XYZ file of N, CA and C in Angstrom:
807
model
N 108.593 91.287 127.328
C 107.248 90.853 126.941
C 107.131 89.352 127.148
N 105.997 88.921 127.728
C 105.801 87.510 127.986
C 105.289 86.808 126.729
N 105.958 85.733 126.329
C 105.553 84.997 125.128
C 104.339 84.139 125.457
N 103.273 84.307 124.665
C 102.041 83.637 125.026
C 101.355 82.912 123.873
N 101.951 82.806 122.700
C 101.244 82.187 121.580
C 101.946 80.925 121.090
N 101.184 80.140 120.330
C 101.666 78.876 119.758
C 101.721 79.018 118.246
N 102.794 78.552 117.640
C 102.889 78.548 116.178
C 102.747 77.122 115.670
N 101.843 76.935 114.728
C 101.681 75.648 114.055
C 102.363 75.780 112.706
N 103.499 75.093 112.561
C 104.347 75.266 111.377
C 104.546 73.919 110.696
N 103.828 73.689 109.611
C 103.960 72.410 108.907
C 103.330 72.489 107.525
N 103.836 71.635 106.635
C 103.218 71.448 105.321
C 102.408 70.143 105.280
N 102.378 69.422 106.396
C 101.682 68.143 106.466
C 100.202 68.405 106.748
N 99.307 68.176 105.777
C 97.891 68.519 105.975
C 97.216 67.696 107.079
N 97.578 66.413 107.211
C 96.953 65.578 108.242
C 97.358 66.058 109.634
N 98.650 66.348 109.811
C 99.123 66.835 111.105
C 98.518 68.201 111.401
N 98.459 69.059 110.391
C 97.868 70.384 110.592
C 96.434 70.266 111.080
N 95.671 69.413 110.442
C 94.261 69.244 110.812
C 94.131 68.762 112.255
N 94.965 67.780 112.635
C 94.873 67.235 113.990
C 95.287 68.269 115.032
N 96.393 68.959 114.790
C 96.874 69.932 115.773
C 95.990 71.170 115.828
N 95.451 71.577 114.709
C 94.562 72.746 114.706
C 93.332 72.470 115.566
N 92.843 71.228 115.513
C 91.704 70.861 116.359
C 92.045 70.957 117.837
N 93.241 70.472 118.204
C 93.682 70.547 119.601
C 93.816 71.997 120.053
N 94.400 72.834 119.201
C 94.605 74.240 119.553
C 93.270 74.964 119.728
N 92.291 74.630 118.891
C 90.964 75.243 119.035
C 90.310 74.807 120.344
N 90.458 73.509 120.677
C 89.875 72.998 121.915
C 90.424 73.746 123.125
N 91.706 74.022 123.120
C 92.349 74.651 124.277
C 92.254 76.176 124.256
N 91.791 76.737 123.140
C 91.661 78.206 123.011
C 92.992 78.931 123.225
N 94.080 78.324 122.751
C 95.384 78.972 122.845
C 95.549 79.962 121.691
N 96.157 81.120 121.930
C 96.477 82.040 120.826
C 97.419 81.334 119.848
N 97.057 81.333 118.580
C 97.781 80.518 117.603
C 98.045 81.283 116.319
N 99.227 81.020 115.732
C 99.515 81.496 114.381
C 99.872 80.281 113.528
N 99.384 80.254 112.297
C 99.679 79.154 111.374
C 100.684 79.645 110.334
N 101.800 78.904 110.212
C 102.873 79.308 109.311
C 103.363 78.110 108.505
N 104.190 78.394 107.526
C 104.869 77.352 106.765
C 106.359 77.377 107.122
N 107.052 76.243 107.009
C 108.503 76.254 107.255
C 109.184 77.306 106.385
N 110.042 78.105 107.003
C 110.708 79.193 106.288
C 110.103 80.546 106.569
N 108.835 80.587 107.031
C 108.205 81.864 107.383
C 108.849 82.430 108.648
N 108.807 83.753 108.781
C 109.328 84.390 109.995
C 108.396 84.086 111.164
N 108.965 83.689 112.297
C 108.171 83.365 113.475
C 108.102 84.596 114.373
N 106.907 85.070 114.691
C 106.767 86.283 115.526
C 107.397 86.104 116.908
N 107.813 87.206 117.519
C 108.417 87.170 118.845
C 107.433 86.703 119.913
N 106.151 86.843 119.649
C 105.141 86.460 120.637
C 104.983 84.950 120.764
N 105.639 84.183 119.887
C 105.495 82.724 119.894
C 106.377 82.107 120.985
N 105.735 81.343 121.868
C 106.474 80.678 122.944
C 106.895 79.269 122.564
N 106.133 78.638 121.664
C 106.416 77.256 121.301
C 105.930 76.989 119.887
N 106.683 76.161 119.180
C 106.346 75.795 117.798
C 105.998 74.320 117.742
N 104.873 73.999 117.118
C 104.477 72.608 116.879
C 104.699 72.296 115.411
N 105.363 71.174 115.141
C 105.651 70.798 113.768
C 105.839 69.293 113.678
N 106.143 68.796 112.495
C 106.363 67.361 112.306
C 107.823 67.018 112.591
N 108.124 65.754 112.877
C 109.519 65.358 113.125
C 110.439 65.651 111.943
N 109.924 65.519 110.709
C 110.777 65.738 109.539
C 111.056 67.218 109.287
N 110.206 68.099 109.804
C 110.383 69.533 109.570
C 111.051 70.249 110.745
N 111.181 69.561 111.883
C 111.664 70.213 113.107
C 113.041 70.844 112.936
N 113.951 70.161 112.237
C 115.323 70.664 112.093
C 115.405 71.905 111.204
N 114.344 72.184 110.447
C 114.375 73.338 109.540
C 113.857 74.607 110.204
N 113.396 74.493 111.468
C 112.747 75.623 112.135
C 113.682 76.214 113.184
N 113.909 77.512 113.081
C 114.800 78.210 114.014
C 113.966 78.854 115.118
N 113.913 78.160 116.258
C 113.184 78.671 117.423
C 113.688 77.907 118.636
N 113.777 78.552 119.812
C 114.321 77.860 120.994
C 113.427 76.772 121.571
N 112.160 76.753 121.198
C 111.243 75.758 121.770
C 110.395 75.135 120.665
N 110.921 74.072 120.068
C 110.221 73.369 118.984
C 109.793 71.996 119.490
N 108.519 71.673 119.337
C 108.005 70.361 119.712
C 107.653 69.593 118.451
N 108.360 68.490 118.228
C 108.066 67.631 117.077
C 106.955 66.669 117.467
N 105.893 66.656 116.692
C 104.705 65.865 117.019
C 104.561 64.744 116.009
N 104.747 63.515 116.475
C 104.639 62.357 115.595
C 103.193 61.892 115.502
N 102.962 60.946 114.614
C 101.620 60.369 114.454
C 101.217 59.648 115.741
N 99.932 59.680 116.068
C 99.447 59.018 117.270
C 99.836 59.750 118.537
N 99.725 61.057 118.534
C 100.128 61.871 119.678
C 99.257 61.585 120.901
N 99.851 61.765 122.073
C 99.080 61.740 123.306
C 98.712 63.191 123.615
N 97.443 63.528 123.470
C 97.018 64.920 123.617
C 97.235 65.439 125.030
N 97.135 64.537 126.021
C 97.292 64.984 127.406
C 98.715 65.467 127.657
N 99.701 64.663 127.258
C 101.092 65.045 127.480
C 101.486 66.242 126.619
N 101.032 66.262 125.367
C 101.348 67.389 124.489
C 100.711 68.661 125.024
N 99.454 68.566 125.453
C 98.772 69.738 126.001
C 99.501 70.303 127.206
N 99.995 69.408 128.079
C 100.739 69.862 129.259
C 102.033 70.559 128.854
N 102.718 70.020 127.839
C 103.970 70.629 127.389
C 103.734 72.016 126.803
N 102.659 72.167 126.033
C 102.353 73.475 125.444
C 101.943 74.456 126.542
N 101.084 74.010 127.444
C 100.640 74.881 128.543
C 101.837 75.346 129.375
N 102.765 74.425 129.595
C 103.973 74.765 130.361
C 104.801 75.811 129.630
N 104.892 75.699 128.301
C 105.667 76.669 127.521
C 105.025 78.054 127.551
N 103.707 78.102 127.695
C 103.002 79.376 127.683
C 103.049 80.099 129.025
N 103.421 79.356 130.083
C 103.467 79.945 131.416
C 104.916 80.209 131.835
N 105.150 81.269 132.620
C 106.504 81.502 133.128
C 106.885 80.397 134.101
N 108.118 79.920 134.038
C 108.550 78.839 134.926
C 110.038 78.971 135.216
N 110.457 78.271 136.269
C 111.859 78.254 136.633
C 112.590 77.167 135.846
N 113.815 77.405 135.407
C 114.568 76.364 134.694
C 114.730 75.116 135.564
N 114.473 73.961 134.990
C 114.625 72.709 135.725
C 113.527 72.428 136.730
N 112.451 73.198 136.673
C 111.346 73.018 137.625
C 110.766 71.607 137.536
N 110.520 70.997 138.695
C 109.996 69.634 138.749
C 108.551 69.587 138.255
N 108.237 68.529 137.537
C 106.864 68.272 137.112
C 106.266 67.264 138.090
N 105.132 67.602 138.672
C 104.476 66.713 139.630
C 103.115 66.312 139.082
N 102.845 65.005 139.099
C 101.577 64.473 138.610
C 100.825 63.863 139.783
N 99.668 64.416 140.093
C 98.813 63.843 141.125
C 97.812 62.902 140.486
N 97.615 61.728 141.087
C 96.674 60.750 140.543
C 95.681 60.340 141.625
N 94.409 60.494 141.334
C 93.323 60.078 142.224
C 92.856 58.699 141.764
N 93.164 57.615 142.507
C 92.883 56.258 142.031
C 91.391 55.988 141.837
N 91.110 55.119 140.900
C 89.749 54.702 140.607
C 89.751 53.926 139.307
N 88.591 53.428 138.868
C 88.532 52.710 137.584
C 89.013 53.573 136.427
N 88.699 54.884 136.470
C 89.231 55.850 135.501
C 89.920 56.951 136.303
N 91.190 56.738 136.660
C 91.866 57.647 137.583
C 91.887 59.089 137.096
N 91.656 60.014 138.039
C 91.818 61.420 137.721
C 93.286 61.799 137.836
N 93.730 62.758 137.032
C 95.129 63.201 137.124
C 95.192 64.723 137.017
N 96.241 65.288 137.590
C 96.548 66.708 137.447
C 98.058 66.853 137.328
N 98.514 67.659 136.371
C 99.939 67.862 136.130
C 100.289 69.279 136.564
N 101.272 69.387 137.454
C 101.678 70.688 137.973
C 103.124 70.989 137.609
N 103.375 72.237 137.219
C 104.733 72.762 137.068
C 104.834 73.893 138.065
N 105.504 73.665 139.187
C 105.458 74.633 140.268
C 104.030 74.717 140.778
N 103.486 75.907 140.965
C 102.110 76.040 141.442
C 101.062 75.965 140.334
N 101.507 75.902 139.085
C 100.594 76.019 137.948
C 100.110 74.660 137.453
N 98.795 74.521 137.294
C 98.217 73.314 136.712
C 98.330 73.425 135.193
N 99.059 72.501 134.585
C 99.262 72.566 133.131
C 98.520 71.446 132.401
N 97.777 70.639 133.135
C 96.980 69.591 132.503
C 96.207 68.807 133.538
N 95.005 68.354 133.176
C 94.230 67.509 134.072
C 93.173 66.770 133.270
N 92.671 65.686 133.837
C 91.674 64.881 133.146
C 91.564 63.514 133.782
N 91.183 62.521 132.966
C 91.021 61.150 133.444
C 91.761 60.181 132.532
N 92.352 59.146 133.126
C 92.960 58.054 132.371
C 91.907 56.980 132.120
N 92.149 56.140 131.114
C 91.165 55.121 130.761
C 91.112 53.991 131.781
N 92.219 53.737 132.469
C 92.301 52.636 133.425
C 93.524 52.852 134.306
N 93.650 52.123 135.430
C 94.864 52.237 136.235
C 96.131 51.918 135.452
N 96.069 50.889 134.581
C 97.262 50.500 133.807
C 97.666 51.549 132.780
N 96.734 52.434 132.401
C 97.055 53.480 131.426
C 98.067 54.472 131.979
N 98.311 54.427 133.286
C 99.300 55.322 133.891
C 100.688 55.109 133.294
N 100.984 53.894 132.847
C 102.315 53.608 132.299
C 102.560 54.353 130.992
N 101.632 54.219 130.042
C 101.798 54.897 128.744
C 101.776 56.410 128.949
N 100.888 56.872 129.825
C 100.799 58.293 130.141
C 102.134 58.798 130.675
N 102.740 58.042 131.583
C 104.035 58.425 132.161
C 105.122 58.466 131.096
N 105.086 57.530 130.161
C 106.087 57.501 129.089
C 105.990 58.739 128.208
N 104.762 59.131 127.878
C 104.578 60.332 127.061
C 105.039 61.579 127.807
N 104.760 61.642 129.106
C 105.204 62.800 129.886
C 106.729 62.875 129.937
N 107.372 61.733 130.123
C 108.837 61.737 130.166
C 109.411 62.203 128.835
N 108.746 61.825 127.738
C 109.201 62.259 126.417
C 109.036 63.767 126.260
N 107.894 64.300 126.689
C 107.621 65.730 126.527
C 108.434 66.597 127.484
N 108.785 66.028 128.660
C 109.550 66.789 129.650
C 110.864 66.066 129.934
N 111.621 65.845 128.885
C 112.838 65.027 128.989
C 113.911 65.670 129.858
N 113.864 66.982 130.044
C 114.887 67.655 130.848
C 114.408 67.922 132.273
N 113.218 67.468 132.614
C 112.654 67.719 133.942
C 112.461 66.412 134.702
N 112.587 66.493 136.021
C 112.253 65.340 136.861
C 110.741 65.284 137.003
N 110.166 64.104 136.761
C 108.715 63.925 136.869
C 108.418 63.032 138.068
N 107.646 63.552 139.010
C 107.281 62.826 140.228
C 105.786 62.526 140.205
N 105.432 61.280 140.520
C 104.028 60.879 140.585
C 103.598 60.736 142.040
N 102.540 61.442 142.408
C 101.950 61.319 143.735
C 100.580 60.666 143.588
N 100.435 59.507 144.210
C 99.219 58.701 144.066
C 98.473 58.696 145.390
N 97.177 58.971 145.340
C 96.355 58.956 146.544
C 96.168 57.549 147.086
N 95.826 57.457 148.364
C 95.710 56.146 149.027
C 94.326 55.536 148.895
N 93.362 56.242 148.312
C 92.019 55.699 148.178
C 91.937 54.592 147.149
N 90.813 53.841 147.168
C 90.571 52.740 146.239
C 91.806 51.831 146.146
N 92.110 51.066 147.226
C 93.355 50.275 147.273
C 93.633 49.404 146.054
N 92.640 48.647 145.495
C 92.979 47.831 144.314
C 93.502 48.667 143.143
N 92.800 49.771 142.836
C 93.251 50.630 141.730
C 94.565 51.312 142.090
N 94.676 51.776 143.333
C 95.915 52.433 143.781
C 97.118 51.521 143.599
N 96.989 50.263 144.054
C 98.121 49.339 143.962
C 98.495 49.046 142.514
N 97.501 48.937 141.642
C 97.785 48.691 140.228
C 98.526 49.881 139.616
N 98.124 51.097 139.976
C 98.796 52.294 139.454
C 100.239 52.359 139.949
N 100.417 52.204 141.259
C 101.764 52.295 141.846
C 102.676 51.227 141.268
N 102.189 49.982 141.204
C 103.025 48.887 140.706
C 103.364 49.072 139.229
N 102.407 49.577 138.462
C 102.665 49.858 137.043
C 103.769 50.907 136.898
N 103.710 51.963 137.692
C 104.718 53.018 137.617
C 106.083 52.517 138.088
N 106.104 51.739 139.170
C 107.372 51.238 139.703
C 108.042 50.264 138.738
N 107.241 49.454 138.045
C 107.822 48.500 137.085
C 108.603 49.229 135.998
N 108.240 50.478 135.750
C 108.920 51.246 134.703
C 109.773 52.367 135.298
N 110.160 52.167 136.571
C 111.155 53.014 137.238
C 110.751 54.478 137.309
N 109.485 54.728 137.640
C 109.025 56.095 137.870
C 109.186 56.443 139.353
N 109.368 57.726 139.650
C 109.436 58.192 141.030
C 108.010 58.328 141.557
N 107.711 57.641 142.669
C 106.337 57.574 143.175
C 106.295 57.901 144.664
N 105.283 58.673 145.053
C 104.965 58.905 146.451
C 103.504 58.547 146.692
N 103.214 57.989 147.874
C 101.832 57.723 148.296
C 101.381 58.868 149.182
N 100.216 59.426 148.863
C 99.692 60.578 149.594
C 98.390 60.200 150.289
N 98.312 60.491 151.578
C 97.076 60.250 152.332
C 95.967 61.111 151.734
N 94.900 60.456 151.258
C 93.836 61.181 150.560
C 92.859 61.882 151.487
N 92.971 61.713 152.773
C 92.007 62.304 153.688
C 91.937 63.814 153.486
N 90.752 64.291 153.168
C 90.558 65.723 152.966
C 90.840 66.216 151.566
N 91.271 65.316 150.651
C 91.585 65.776 149.289
C 90.427 65.595 148.325
N 89.444 64.734 148.665
C 88.353 64.441 147.742
C 87.098 65.199 148.145
N 86.685 66.197 147.362
C 85.487 66.965 147.685
C 84.224 66.222 147.294
N 83.115 66.689 147.792
C 81.836 66.116 147.376
C 81.467 66.659 146.008
N 80.650 65.870 145.300
C 80.197 66.341 143.995
C 80.255 65.232 142.975
N 79.979 65.585 141.705
C 80.008 64.600 140.634
C 81.421 64.082 140.456
N 81.527 62.831 140.027
C 82.802 62.133 140.046
C 83.905 62.838 139.261
N 83.653 63.200 138.004
C 84.772 63.686 137.184
C 85.333 65.019 137.664
N 84.505 66.064 137.930
C 85.103 67.278 138.484
C 85.785 67.003 139.814
N 85.218 66.065 140.593
C 85.790 65.718 141.883
C 87.158 65.087 141.687
N 87.308 64.239 140.666
C 88.594 63.607 140.362
C 89.673 64.656 140.147
N 89.359 65.679 139.350
C 90.349 66.694 139.012
C 90.754 67.489 140.252
N 89.774 67.861 141.067
C 90.073 68.633 142.277
C 90.913 67.784 143.232
N 90.530 66.508 143.397
C 91.287 65.621 144.283
C 92.703 65.408 143.760
N 92.852 65.233 142.448
C 94.179 65.011 141.868
C 95.076 66.222 142.078
N 94.503 67.430 141.961
C 95.307 68.633 142.214
C 95.762 68.677 143.669
N 94.846 68.346 144.596
C 95.210 68.358 146.016
C 96.277 67.312 146.311
N 96.173 66.141 145.679
C 97.171 65.083 145.872
C 98.531 65.545 145.346
N 98.538 66.187 144.171
C 99.796 66.661 143.585
C 100.490 67.674 144.488
N 99.710 68.440 145.238
C 100.279 69.506 146.073
C 100.625 69.041 147.484
N 100.437 67.755 147.767
C 100.670 67.234 149.116
C 101.853 66.273 149.112
N 102.817 66.517 149.970
C 103.964 65.607 150.059
C 103.496 64.246 150.570
N 104.077 63.190 150.009
C 103.714 61.842 150.422
C 104.935 61.041 150.833
N 104.712 59.762 151.000
C 105.792 58.844 151.387
C 106.331 58.147 150.149
N 107.636 58.194 149.979
C 108.261 57.582 148.810
C 108.038 56.078 148.804
N 107.730 55.534 147.634
C 107.508 54.092 147.469
C 108.543 53.571 146.483
N 109.250 52.508 146.889
C 110.288 51.954 146.010
C 110.081 50.475 145.714
N 109.166 49.829 146.422
C 108.918 48.400 146.219
C 107.465 48.167 145.840
N 107.255 47.125 145.056
C 105.909 46.763 144.628
C 105.006 46.511 145.842
N 103.752 46.897 145.721
C 102.774 46.670 146.788
C 102.076 45.338 146.525
N 102.072 44.401 147.486
C 101.371 43.127 147.283
C 99.887 43.379 147.004
N 99.361 42.702 145.993
C 97.957 42.886 145.625
C 97.108 41.846 146.346
N 96.606 42.213 147.501
C 95.698 41.366 148.264
C 94.342 42.054 148.316
N 93.283 41.263 148.291
C 91.940 41.817 148.222
C 91.115 41.359 149.418
N 90.370 42.278 149.986
C 89.578 41.971 151.173
C 88.250 41.329 150.770
N 87.638 40.581 151.686
C 86.300 40.028 151.401
C 85.303 41.114 151.023
N 85.449 42.299 151.631
C 84.538 43.395 151.306
C 84.684 43.865 149.872
N 85.925 43.911 149.364
C 86.145 44.330 147.980
C 85.577 43.307 147.003
N 85.708 42.023 147.332
C 85.130 40.972 146.489
C 83.615 41.073 146.491
N 83.041 41.217 147.696
C 81.581 41.287 147.822
C 81.030 42.518 147.098
N 81.766 43.630 147.148
C 81.304 44.844 146.473
C 81.256 44.650 144.965
N 82.279 43.991 144.405
C 82.257 43.723 142.954
C 81.120 42.789 142.586
N 80.866 41.782 143.411
C 79.757 40.880 143.134
C 78.425 41.634 143.178
N 78.306 42.564 144.125
C 77.093 43.387 144.194
C 76.947 44.224 142.921
N 78.049 44.841 142.505
C 78.013 45.656 141.292
C 77.679 44.809 140.063
N 78.145 43.561 140.049
C 77.831 42.688 138.908
C 76.340 42.389 138.857
N 75.710 42.210 140.024
C 74.261 41.972 140.056
C 73.509 43.202 139.569
N 73.975 44.373 140.021
C 73.322 45.605 139.582
C 73.508 45.821 138.090
N 74.716 45.560 137.601
C 75.009 45.770 136.185
C 74.274 44.812 135.265
N 73.952 43.634 135.783
C 73.235 42.642 134.963
C 71.745 42.610 135.296
N 71.297 43.611 136.063
C 69.887 43.697 136.477
C 69.438 42.432 137.186
N 70.324 41.912 138.039
C 69.978 40.770 138.866
C 70.092 39.416 138.198
N 70.579 39.384 136.956
C 70.630 38.098 136.242
C 71.764 37.210 136.712
N 72.916 37.804 137.053
C 74.059 36.982 137.470
C 74.844 37.683 138.571
N 75.606 36.879 139.290
C 76.616 37.366 140.228
C 77.934 36.727 139.816
N 78.949 37.530 139.555
C 80.230 36.959 139.121
C 80.852 36.151 140.258
N 81.688 35.207 139.916
C 82.346 34.367 140.911
C 83.469 35.130 141.607
N 83.946 34.563 142.709
C 85.064 35.179 143.418
C 86.320 35.211 142.536
N 86.528 34.142 141.756
C 87.715 34.118 140.884
C 87.626 35.199 139.812
N 86.422 35.432 139.287
C 86.253 36.510 138.306
C 86.475 37.866 138.954
N 85.998 38.009 140.198
C 86.194 39.264 140.919
C 87.688 39.535 141.127
N 88.456 38.486 141.441
C 89.903 38.644 141.592
C 90.531 39.123 140.282
N 90.093 38.576 139.166
C 90.645 38.980 137.872
C 90.334 40.449 137.582
N 89.128 40.896 137.958
C 88.770 42.304 137.761
C 89.658 43.193 138.627
N 89.848 42.815 139.871
C 90.652 43.625 140.791
C 92.121 43.676 140.377
N 92.591 42.609 139.701
C 93.978 42.610 139.211
C 94.119 43.363 137.894
N 92.998 43.783 137.300
C 93.051 44.520 136.046
C 93.151 43.648 134.816
N 92.917 42.332 134.980
C 93.017 41.418 133.835
C 91.811 41.557 132.907
N 90.635 41.817 133.491
C 89.418 42.044 132.721
C 88.634 43.153 133.411
N 87.684 43.732 132.688
C 86.814 44.735 133.297
C 85.618 44.049 133.944
N 84.911 44.786 134.779
C 83.709 44.228 135.399
C 82.676 43.870 134.335
N 82.539 44.709 133.320
C 81.581 44.422 132.247
C 81.943 43.129 131.525
N 83.248 42.904 131.305
C 83.679 41.659 130.645
C 83.410 40.456 131.535
N 83.597 40.610 132.839
C 83.324 39.508 133.765
C 81.844 39.164 133.768
N 80.998 40.185 133.729
C 79.551 39.960 133.682
C 79.169 39.258 132.382
N 79.739 39.723 131.253
C 79.441 39.096 129.952
C 79.872 37.633 129.936
N 81.051 37.340 130.500
C 81.528 35.951 130.553
C 80.567 35.079 131.353
N 80.132 35.604 132.493
C 79.238 34.835 133.354
C 77.888 34.617 132.680
N 77.377 35.639 132.014
C 76.113 35.492 131.275
C 76.246 34.467 130.159
N 77.410 34.497 129.467
C 77.648 33.550 128.381
C 77.689 32.117 128.900
N 78.359 31.916 130.033
C 78.433 30.575 130.624
C 77.064 30.105 131.071
N 76.281 31.017 131.604
C 74.955 30.671 132.098
C 74.014 30.287 130.963
N 74.166 30.963 129.799
C 73.254 30.713 128.673
C 73.692 29.552 127.803
N 74.911 29.027 127.990
C 75.387 27.914 127.170
C 74.581 26.667 127.481
N 74.021 25.978 126.467
C 73.237 24.768 126.725
C 74.117 23.653 127.255
N 73.602 22.949 128.245
C 74.356 21.823 128.786
C 74.307 20.648 127.824
N 75.401 19.915 127.723
C 75.466 18.755 126.833
C 74.691 17.613 127.458
N 73.691 17.134 126.755
C 72.873 16.026 127.285
C 73.532 14.697 126.973
N 73.293 13.742 127.842
C 73.855 12.410 127.615
C 73.100 11.687 126.524
N 73.814 11.067 125.602
C 73.193 10.289 124.537
C 73.019 8.859 125.021
N 71.800 8.361 125.003
C 71.585 6.974 125.467
C 72.454 6.007 124.695
N 73.073 5.076 125.412
C 73.995 4.155 124.764
C 73.473 2.728 124.696
N 72.388 2.419 125.374
C 71.852 1.054 125.342
C 70.347 1.103 125.168
N 69.754 0.034 124.661
C 68.305 -0.007 124.507
C 67.602 0.201 125.828
N 68.148 -0.337 126.968
C 67.498 -0.188 128.255
C 67.364 1.280 128.622
N 68.410 2.121 128.332
C 68.388 3.535 128.650
C 67.378 4.300 127.817
N 67.011 3.748 126.621
C 66.048 4.465 125.789
C 64.626 4.191 126.209
N 64.414 3.222 127.034
C 63.058 2.886 127.485
C 62.579 3.849 128.547
């Protein structure tokens, strides 16, 4: 019989409330138990607190600490619910952009997908995945589109010694609304072999990329300001967001200039 359910086993009311919400969102078959209760054979994975984990007799117990990353935890639970080969590689496809799309694959099965908050968020995301899949090799495949975001993602992953491949995005991005398109593109990237990357990619920006950000700043401020080239460079490096660059420029523009105070009677005439 294939094990297909999740057991939520804890006496911690705050953790129970948080995990029960996640389980409802994912529509996973769930049983709620207390430590010491008999765990049904249909349970594939047990979610509990770190302090209660050692008291639970089950081959697949996931201890969930405060401040969980729902994306990594969701992928781990989904993986436990699906049949898989021992030691199967976990592959993460990333579609670069201001909010990169991602898809997590275990063999042919998609066990998680969504969007990251920023290119730099790939680092924390990768750390959570390594924690949840500590016995599996995790490979990141990053698409070649959106070079500034792509380079920030790749360099962030390499700084923390992640395995990275660059995948030619041609043909992986379908037409349509951005977010569903991100997920479809990320799945295609995850399923496509790429070129291994072991060295940081130099972050150089083209005049077109600078001009495009300046155009977007004008649109975002309804024509009130155009950010400077130096501000555009900071946005492309991930130091500030475009909205923050626009706000800074608006603030500088609205600051009153300091007037000269007359110092002699002749100047006051």
